[in-house]
Amino acid sequence: MKRKELEITLSRNVHQFPEPKIDLEQYLTPARVAANLLHRAHQYNDIEGKKVLDSCAGTGILGIGAALLGAQVTALEVDELAINKLNESCELMDLDINVIHTDLFSWQNCDIFDTILMNPPFGINQKKHRDMDFVQHISDVGNILYTIHDGSLSNQKSLSKIYAQKGLEILETYLDDFPLQQSYPWHVYQNKRYQVLVIRSRKA
Ligand code: SAH
């Protein structure tokens, strides 16, 4: 499937969060950003025929995209309403994704995945670098990780240090535009553009 076709399919079939919860930092990854990441991962041979975990899956855009590109997907998410939406999309698209309803930090897992995809909470109004708690926790169960982070210049610098401290080798990074839809009451603009940093990494 071509990148553009994937983007269109995701934008038509993946749901918004029905009731976005700020403490869980629920932001849907735009279809273009998801398709760019997945297309790249596919080119690196990290998707087709691979065991892929979509961690903090939300309504499932990364996992659904990976399944469309031929991965065997497990999706993990703490919020039941988001999971319902993910399941709706899977039914509609006739996709078979193994969905796990759990908090990542209490997940009893004994599986290993080829590839992990994750857009974790960044810790915007909470703990700085909260995303790195998620990355560190999940990095033991996968070989290759694709993670999405705040792409501000200062964060780019800190992340390269934090990844190294946590024993993760950064293999590739790129920046992408992340138009943020007005999803919470204090979002003044209808569409505000942020930059995100996508990191491909593995345990050093
Ligand atoms: N992956 C989706 C959602 C990103 S938003 C996408 O790219 O569109 C971050 C997601 O992390 C939300 O769905 C939120 O509910 C989930 N989340 C937050 N804390 C979590 C935790 N401790 N365990 C599992 N999921 C969590």
PDB file of C-alpha atoms and ligand atoms in Angstrom:
ATOM      1  CA  MET A   1       0.000   0.000   0.000  1.00  0.00           C
ATOM      2  CA  LYS A   2       1.344   3.424  -0.970  1.00  0.00           C
ATOM      3  CA  ARG A   3       1.977   6.055   1.743  1.00  0.00           C
ATOM      4  CA  LYS A   4      -0.796   8.351   0.506  1.00  0.00           C
ATOM      5  CA  GLU A   5      -3.298   5.511   0.281  1.00  0.00           C
ATOM      6  CA  LEU A   6      -2.449   4.511   3.848  1.00  0.00           C
ATOM      7  CA  GLU A   7      -2.947   8.090   5.047  1.00  0.00           C
ATOM      8  CA  ILE A   8      -6.356   8.334   3.390  1.00  0.00           C
ATOM      9  CA  THR A   9      -7.477   4.951   4.710  1.00  0.00           C
ATOM     10  CA  LEU A  10      -6.422   5.864   8.255  1.00  0.00           C
ATOM     11  CA  SER A  11      -8.051   9.287   8.112  1.00  0.00           C
ATOM     12  CA  ARG A  12     -11.345   7.708   6.996  1.00  0.00           C
ATOM     13  CA  ASN A  13     -11.431   4.759   9.363  1.00  0.00           C
ATOM     14  CA  VAL A  14      -9.778   5.700  12.671  1.00  0.00           C
ATOM     15  CA  HIS A  15     -11.858   7.533  15.261  1.00  0.00           C
ATOM     16  CA  GLN A  16     -11.144  10.605  17.354  1.00  0.00           C
ATOM     17  CA  PHE A  17     -11.124  10.118  21.130  1.00  0.00           C
ATOM     18  CA  PRO A  18     -14.814  10.222  22.097  1.00  0.00           C
ATOM     19  CA  GLU A  19     -14.126  12.027  25.390  1.00  0.00           C
ATOM     20  CA  PRO A  20     -10.452  13.083  25.462  1.00  0.00           C
ATOM     21  CA  LYS A  21      -9.001  12.785  28.961  1.00  0.00           C
ATOM     22  CA  ILE A  22      -6.289  15.295  29.711  1.00  0.00           C
ATOM     23  CA  ASP A  23      -4.660  13.272  32.499  1.00  0.00           C
ATOM     24  CA  LEU A  24      -4.068  10.541  29.894  1.00  0.00           C
ATOM     25  CA  GLU A  25      -2.918  13.132  27.314  1.00  0.00           C
ATOM     26  CA  GLN A  26      -5.173  11.791  24.621  1.00  0.00           C
ATOM     27  CA  TYR A  27      -4.219  13.293  21.285  1.00  0.00           C
ATOM     28  CA  LEU A  28      -4.913  11.431  18.073  1.00  0.00           C
ATOM     29  CA  THR A  29      -1.846  11.205  15.854  1.00  0.00           C
ATOM     30  CA  PRO A  30      -2.796  12.811  12.516  1.00  0.00           C
ATOM     31  CA  ALA A  31      -3.130  10.296   9.679  1.00  0.00           C
ATOM     32  CA  ARG A  32      -0.284  11.931   7.736  1.00  0.00           C
ATOM     33  CA  VAL A  33       2.117  11.656  10.682  1.00  0.00           C
ATOM     34  CA  ALA A  34       1.096   8.040  11.289  1.00  0.00           C
ATOM     35  CA  ALA A  35       1.432   7.145   7.603  1.00  0.00           C
ATOM     36  CA  ASN A  36       4.891   8.762   7.401  1.00  0.00           C
ATOM     37  CA  LEU A  37       6.107   6.791  10.414  1.00  0.00           C
ATOM     38  CA  LEU A  38       4.604   3.503   9.242  1.00  0.00           C
ATOM     39  CA  HIS A  39       5.835   3.886   5.680  1.00  0.00           C
ATOM     40  CA  ARG A  40       9.363   4.475   6.952  1.00  0.00           C
ATOM     41  CA  ALA A  41       9.156   1.554   9.359  1.00  0.00           C
ATOM     42  CA  HIS A  42       7.889  -0.620   6.523  1.00  0.00           C
ATOM     43  CA  GLN A  43      10.877   0.362   4.400  1.00  0.00           C
ATOM     44  CA  TYR A  44      13.175  -0.672   7.260  1.00  0.00           C
ATOM     45  CA  ASN A  45      11.437  -4.064   7.233  1.00  0.00           C
ATOM     46  CA  ASP A  46      10.070  -3.493  10.750  1.00  0.00           C
ATOM     47  CA  ILE A  47       6.375  -4.041   9.904  1.00  0.00           C
ATOM     48  CA  GLU A  48       5.391  -6.652   7.324  1.00  0.00           C
ATOM     49  CA  GLY A  49       5.252 -10.145   8.846  1.00  0.00           C
ATOM     50  CA  LYS A  50       6.485  -8.765  12.194  1.00  0.00           C
ATOM     51  CA  LYS A  51       5.064  -8.934  15.694  1.00  0.00           C
ATOM     52  CA  VAL A  52       4.219  -5.325  16.418  1.00  0.00           C
ATOM     53  CA  LEU A  53       3.053  -3.723  19.651  1.00  0.00           C
ATOM     54  CA  ASP A  54       1.095  -0.468  19.522  1.00  0.00           C
ATOM     55  CA  SER A  55       1.674   0.777  23.055  1.00  0.00           C
ATOM     56  CA  CYS A  56      -0.673   3.479  24.406  1.00  0.00           C
ATOM     57  CA  ALA A  57      -2.741   2.741  21.319  1.00  0.00           C
ATOM     58  CA  GLY A  58      -5.627   5.140  21.888  1.00  0.00           C
ATOM     59  CA  THR A  59      -8.110   4.648  19.060  1.00  0.00           C
ATOM     60  CA  GLY A  60      -5.450   2.620  17.274  1.00  0.00           C
ATOM     61  CA  ILE A  61      -4.087   4.641  14.377  1.00  0.00           C
ATOM     62  CA  LEU A  62      -0.545   3.234  14.553  1.00  0.00           C
ATOM     63  CA  GLY A  63      -1.597  -0.365  15.174  1.00  0.00           C
ATOM     64  CA  ILE A  64      -4.313  -0.304  12.524  1.00  0.00           C
ATOM     65  CA  GLY A  65      -1.842   1.124  10.007  1.00  0.00           C
ATOM     66  CA  ALA A  66       0.693  -1.571  10.881  1.00  0.00           C
ATOM     67  CA  ALA A  67      -1.952  -4.280  10.480  1.00  0.00           C
ATOM     68  CA  LEU A  68      -2.866  -2.869   7.052  1.00  0.00           C
ATOM     69  CA  LEU A  69       0.810  -3.179   6.099  1.00  0.00           C
ATOM     70  CA  GLY A  70       0.895  -6.834   7.092  1.00  0.00           C
ATOM     71  CA  ALA A  71       1.975  -6.881  10.753  1.00  0.00           C
ATOM     72  CA  GLN A  72       0.613  -9.144  13.462  1.00  0.00           C
ATOM     73  CA  VAL A  73      -0.516  -6.454  15.908  1.00  0.00           C
ATOM     74  CA  THR A  74      -1.126  -6.251  19.641  1.00  0.00           C
ATOM     75  CA  ALA A  75      -2.546  -2.957  20.918  1.00  0.00           C
ATOM     76  CA  LEU A  76      -2.311  -1.922  24.552  1.00  0.00           C
ATOM     77  CA  GLU A  77      -4.399   0.890  26.037  1.00  0.00           C
ATOM     78  CA  VAL A  78      -5.676   1.911  29.466  1.00  0.00           C
ATOM     79  CA  ASP A  79      -8.858   3.742  28.408  1.00  0.00           C
ATOM     80  CA  GLU A  80     -11.904   1.631  27.697  1.00  0.00           C
ATOM     81  CA  LEU A  81     -13.708   4.248  25.576  1.00  0.00           C
ATOM     82  CA  ALA A  82     -10.705   4.515  23.255  1.00  0.00           C
ATOM     83  CA  ILE A  83     -10.524   0.716  23.034  1.00  0.00           C
ATOM     84  CA  ASN A  84     -14.176   0.560  22.012  1.00  0.00           C
ATOM     85  CA  LYS A  85     -13.406   2.899  19.128  1.00  0.00           C
ATOM     86  CA  LEU A  86     -10.347   0.857  18.169  1.00  0.00           C
ATOM     87  CA  ASN A  87     -12.473  -2.300  18.104  1.00  0.00           C
ATOM     88  CA  GLU A  88     -15.113  -0.553  15.993  1.00  0.00           C
ATOM     89  CA  SER A  89     -12.504   0.323  13.372  1.00  0.00           C
ATOM     90  CA  CYS A  90     -11.115  -3.222  13.368  1.00  0.00           C
ATOM     91  CA  GLU A  91     -14.573  -4.644  12.801  1.00  0.00           C
ATOM     92  CA  LEU A  92     -15.303  -2.173  10.041  1.00  0.00           C
ATOM     93  CA  MET A  93     -12.016  -2.926   8.307  1.00  0.00           C
ATOM     94  CA  ASP A  94     -12.047  -6.641   9.037  1.00  0.00           C
ATOM     95  CA  LEU A  95      -8.713  -6.474  10.877  1.00  0.00           C
ATOM     96  CA  ASP A  96      -7.630  -8.883  13.566  1.00  0.00           C
ATOM     97  CA  ILE A  97      -5.778  -6.971  16.320  1.00  0.00           C
ATOM     98  CA  ASN A  98      -5.137  -8.406  19.764  1.00  0.00           C
ATOM     99  CA  VAL A  99      -6.315  -5.663  22.135  1.00  0.00           C
ATOM    100  CA  ILE A 100      -5.125  -5.535  25.746  1.00  0.00           C
ATOM    101  CA  HIS A 101      -6.914  -3.299  28.216  1.00  0.00           C
ATOM    102  CA  THR A 102      -4.340  -2.400  30.858  1.00  0.00           C
ATOM    103  CA  ASP A 103      -2.181   0.283  32.378  1.00  0.00           C
ATOM    104  CA  LEU A 104       1.223  -0.117  30.784  1.00  0.00           C
ATOM    105  CA  PHE A 105       2.940   0.040  34.170  1.00  0.00           C
ATOM    106  CA  SER A 106       0.996  -2.901  35.586  1.00  0.00           C
ATOM    107  CA  TRP A 107       0.972  -5.019  32.421  1.00  0.00           C
ATOM    108  CA  GLN A 108       1.966  -8.630  33.088  1.00  0.00           C
ATOM    109  CA  ASN A 109       3.656  -9.403  29.790  1.00  0.00           C
ATOM    110  CA  CYS A 110       5.768 -12.351  28.796  1.00  0.00           C
ATOM    111  CA  ASP A 111       5.972 -11.707  25.073  1.00  0.00           C
ATOM    112  CA  ILE A 112       8.686 -10.132  22.933  1.00  0.00           C
ATOM    113  CA  PHE A 113       7.842  -7.964  19.946  1.00  0.00           C
ATOM    114  CA  ASP A 114       9.888  -7.222  16.851  1.00  0.00           C
ATOM    115  CA  THR A 115       8.712  -3.638  16.749  1.00  0.00           C
ATOM    116  CA  ILE A 116       7.071  -1.236  19.184  1.00  0.00           C
ATOM    117  CA  LEU A 117       5.156   1.833  18.028  1.00  0.00           C
ATOM    118  CA  MET A 118       4.280   4.455  20.626  1.00  0.00           C
ATOM    119  CA  ASN A 119       2.998   7.985  20.898  1.00  0.00           C
ATOM    120  CA  PRO A 120       3.144   8.255  24.691  1.00  0.00           C
ATOM    121  CA  PRO A 121       1.921  11.058  26.972  1.00  0.00           C
ATOM    122  CA  PHE A 122       4.610  13.775  26.853  1.00  0.00           C
ATOM    123  CA  GLY A 123       3.985  15.033  30.379  1.00  0.00           C
ATOM    124  CA  ILE A 124       2.835  18.449  29.129  1.00  0.00           C
ATOM    125  CA  ASN A 125       1.081  19.622  32.273  1.00  0.00           C
ATOM    126  CA  GLN A 126       2.480  16.919  34.491  1.00  0.00           C
ATOM    127  CA  LYS A 127       5.939  15.496  34.859  1.00  0.00           C
ATOM    128  CA  LYS A 128       8.619  16.723  32.455  1.00  0.00           C
ATOM    129  CA  HIS A 129       9.926  13.872  30.255  1.00  0.00           C
ATOM    130  CA  ARG A 130       7.093  11.627  31.371  1.00  0.00           C
ATOM    131  CA  ASP A 131       7.305  10.076  27.883  1.00  0.00           C
ATOM    132  CA  MET A 132      10.684   8.623  28.829  1.00  0.00           C
ATOM    133  CA  ASP A 133       9.126   6.616  31.694  1.00  0.00           C
ATOM    134  CA  PHE A 134       6.931   4.968  29.061  1.00  0.00           C
ATOM    135  CA  VAL A 135       9.848   4.430  26.684  1.00  0.00           C
ATOM    136  CA  GLN A 136      12.043   2.904  29.352  1.00  0.00           C
ATOM    137  CA  HIS A 137       9.278   0.655  30.624  1.00  0.00           C
ATOM    138  CA  ILE A 138       8.403  -0.696  27.197  1.00  0.00           C
ATOM    139  CA  SER A 139      11.915  -0.990  25.785  1.00  0.00           C
ATOM    140  CA  ASP A 140      12.501  -4.376  27.441  1.00  0.00           C
ATOM    141  CA  VAL A 141       9.799  -6.098  25.407  1.00  0.00           C
ATOM    142  CA  GLY A 142      10.773  -5.069  21.882  1.00  0.00           C
ATOM    143  CA  ASN A 143      13.723  -5.026  19.518  1.00  0.00           C
ATOM    144  CA  ILE A 144      13.065  -1.839  17.573  1.00  0.00           C
ATOM    145  CA  LEU A 145      11.151   1.140  18.934  1.00  0.00           C
ATOM    146  CA  TYR A 146       9.436   3.963  17.064  1.00  0.00           C
ATOM    147  CA  THR A 147       8.409   6.715  19.468  1.00  0.00           C
ATOM    148  CA  ILE A 148       6.914  10.159  19.012  1.00  0.00           C
ATOM    149  CA  HIS A 149       8.066  13.065  21.201  1.00  0.00           C
ATOM    150  CA  ASP A 150       7.792  16.822  21.557  1.00  0.00           C
ATOM    151  CA  GLY A 151      10.047  18.174  18.808  1.00  0.00           C
ATOM    152  CA  SER A 152      11.106  21.479  20.384  1.00  0.00           C
ATOM    153  CA  LEU A 153      14.807  22.213  20.013  1.00  0.00           C
ATOM    154  CA  SER A 154      15.474  22.020  23.753  1.00  0.00           C
ATOM    155  CA  ASN A 155      13.681  18.691  23.989  1.00  0.00           C
ATOM    156  CA  GLN A 156      15.588  17.282  21.022  1.00  0.00           C
ATOM    157  CA  LYS A 157      18.825  18.004  22.872  1.00  0.00           C
ATOM    158  CA  SER A 158      17.650  16.532  26.175  1.00  0.00           C
ATOM    159  CA  LEU A 159      16.212  13.410  24.571  1.00  0.00           C
ATOM    160  CA  SER A 160      19.452  12.387  22.920  1.00  0.00           C
ATOM    161  CA  LYS A 161      21.097  12.504  26.359  1.00  0.00           C
ATOM    162  CA  ILE A 162      18.233  10.717  28.125  1.00  0.00           C
ATOM    163  CA  TYR A 163      18.108   7.935  25.516  1.00  0.00           C
ATOM    164  CA  ALA A 164      21.823   7.315  26.018  1.00  0.00           C
ATOM    165  CA  GLN A 165      21.453   7.354  29.819  1.00  0.00           C
ATOM    166  CA  LYS A 166      18.672   4.792  29.564  1.00  0.00           C
ATOM    167  CA  GLY A 167      20.788   2.477  27.411  1.00  0.00           C
ATOM    168  CA  LEU A 168      18.931   3.109  24.166  1.00  0.00           C
ATOM    169  CA  GLU A 169      20.732   3.629  20.879  1.00  0.00           C
ATOM    170  CA  ILE A 170      19.109   6.152  18.563  1.00  0.00           C
ATOM    171  CA  LEU A 171      19.201   4.807  15.011  1.00  0.00           C
ATOM    172  CA  GLU A 172      17.318   7.582  13.244  1.00  0.00           C
ATOM    173  CA  THR A 173      15.324  10.706  13.998  1.00  0.00           C
ATOM    174  CA  TYR A 174      13.196  13.019  11.911  1.00  0.00           C
ATOM    175  CA  LEU A 175      10.848  15.919  12.560  1.00  0.00           C
ATOM    176  CA  ASP A 176       7.247  16.031  11.423  1.00  0.00           C
ATOM    177  CA  ASP A 177       4.477  18.649  11.610  1.00  0.00           C
ATOM    178  CA  PHE A 178       1.739  17.753  14.060  1.00  0.00           C
ATOM    179  CA  PRO A 179      -1.353  19.906  13.597  1.00  0.00           C
ATOM    180  CA  LEU A 180      -3.155  19.800  16.922  1.00  0.00           C
ATOM    181  CA  GLN A 181      -6.920  19.956  16.658  1.00  0.00           C
ATOM    182  CA  GLN A 182      -8.876  21.880  19.241  1.00  0.00           C
ATOM    183  CA  SER A 183      -9.511  18.965  21.592  1.00  0.00           C
ATOM    184  CA  TYR A 184      -9.500  20.536  25.067  1.00  0.00           C
ATOM    185  CA  PRO A 185     -11.405  23.634  26.263  1.00  0.00           C
ATOM    186  CA  TRP A 186      -8.262  25.746  26.723  1.00  0.00           C
ATOM    187  CA  HIS A 187      -7.075  25.215  23.152  1.00  0.00           C
ATOM    188  CA  VAL A 188      -7.567  28.709  21.788  1.00  0.00           C
ATOM    189  CA  TYR A 189      -6.733  27.960  18.163  1.00  0.00           C
ATOM    190  CA  GLN A 190      -8.740  25.588  15.999  1.00  0.00           C
ATOM    191  CA  ASN A 191      -5.560  24.169  14.552  1.00  0.00           C
ATOM    192  CA  LYS A 192      -2.166  24.785  16.092  1.00  0.00           C
ATOM    193  CA  ARG A 193       0.943  23.296  14.494  1.00  0.00           C
ATOM    194  CA  TYR A 194       3.537  21.586  16.616  1.00  0.00           C
ATOM    195  CA  GLN A 195       6.603  19.721  15.588  1.00  0.00           C
ATOM    196  CA  VAL A 196       7.173  16.212  16.799  1.00  0.00           C
ATOM    197  CA  LEU A 197      10.371  14.237  16.823  1.00  0.00           C
ATOM    198  CA  VAL A 198      10.104  10.627  15.699  1.00  0.00           C
ATOM    199  CA  ILE A 199      12.852   8.374  17.047  1.00  0.00           C
ATOM    200  CA  ARG A 200      13.812   4.913  15.822  1.00  0.00           C
ATOM    201  CA  SER A 201      15.878   3.215  18.507  1.00  0.00           C
ATOM    202  CA  ARG A 202      16.938  -0.079  20.049  1.00  0.00           C
ATOM    203  CA  LYS A 203      18.540  -1.314  23.267  1.00  0.00           C
ATOM    204  CA  ALA A 204      22.256  -0.519  23.078  1.00  0.00           C
TER     205      ALA A 204
HETATM  206  N1  SAH B   1      -1.403   6.061  20.028  1.00  0.00           N
HETATM  207  C1  SAH B   1      -2.558   6.911  19.861  1.00  0.00           C
HETATM  208  C2  SAH B   1      -2.860   7.742  21.123  1.00  0.00           C
HETATM  209  C3  SAH B   1      -1.770   8.685  21.574  1.00  0.00           C
HETATM  210  S1  SAH B   1      -2.295   9.638  22.978  1.00  0.00           S
HETATM  211  C4  SAH B   1      -2.339   7.783  18.670  1.00  0.00           C
HETATM  212  O1  SAH B   1      -1.195   7.851  18.234  1.00  0.00           O
HETATM  213  O2  SAH B   1      -3.289   8.405  18.180  1.00  0.00           O
HETATM  214  C5  SAH B   1      -1.591   8.752  24.364  1.00  0.00           C
HETATM  215  C6  SAH B   1      -2.374   7.490  24.716  1.00  0.00           C
HETATM  216  O3  SAH B   1      -1.762   6.885  25.863  1.00  0.00           O
HETATM  217  C7  SAH B   1      -3.822   7.721  25.123  1.00  0.00           C
HETATM  218  O4  SAH B   1      -4.667   6.882  24.387  1.00  0.00           O
HETATM  219  C8  SAH B   1      -3.876   7.354  26.614  1.00  0.00           C
HETATM  220  O5  SAH B   1      -5.130   6.867  27.024  1.00  0.00           O
HETATM  221  C9  SAH B   1      -2.781   6.317  26.677  1.00  0.00           C
HETATM  222  N2  SAH B   1      -2.203   6.133  28.018  1.00  0.00           N
HETATM  223  C10 SAH B   1      -1.868   7.093  28.895  1.00  0.00           C
HETATM  224  N3  SAH B   1      -1.348   6.539  30.008  1.00  0.00           N
HETATM  225  C11 SAH B   1      -1.336   5.185  29.815  1.00  0.00           C
HETATM  226  C12 SAH B   1      -0.912   4.081  30.590  1.00  0.00           C
HETATM  227  N4  SAH B   1      -0.365   4.259  31.798  1.00  0.00           N
HETATM  228  N5  SAH B   1      -1.033   2.843  30.090  1.00  0.00           N
HETATM  229  C13 SAH B   1      -1.582   2.646  28.851  1.00  0.00           C
HETATM  230  N6  SAH B   1      -2.011   3.660  28.052  1.00  0.00           N
HETATM  231  C14 SAH B   1      -1.886   4.923  28.530  1.00  0.00           C
END
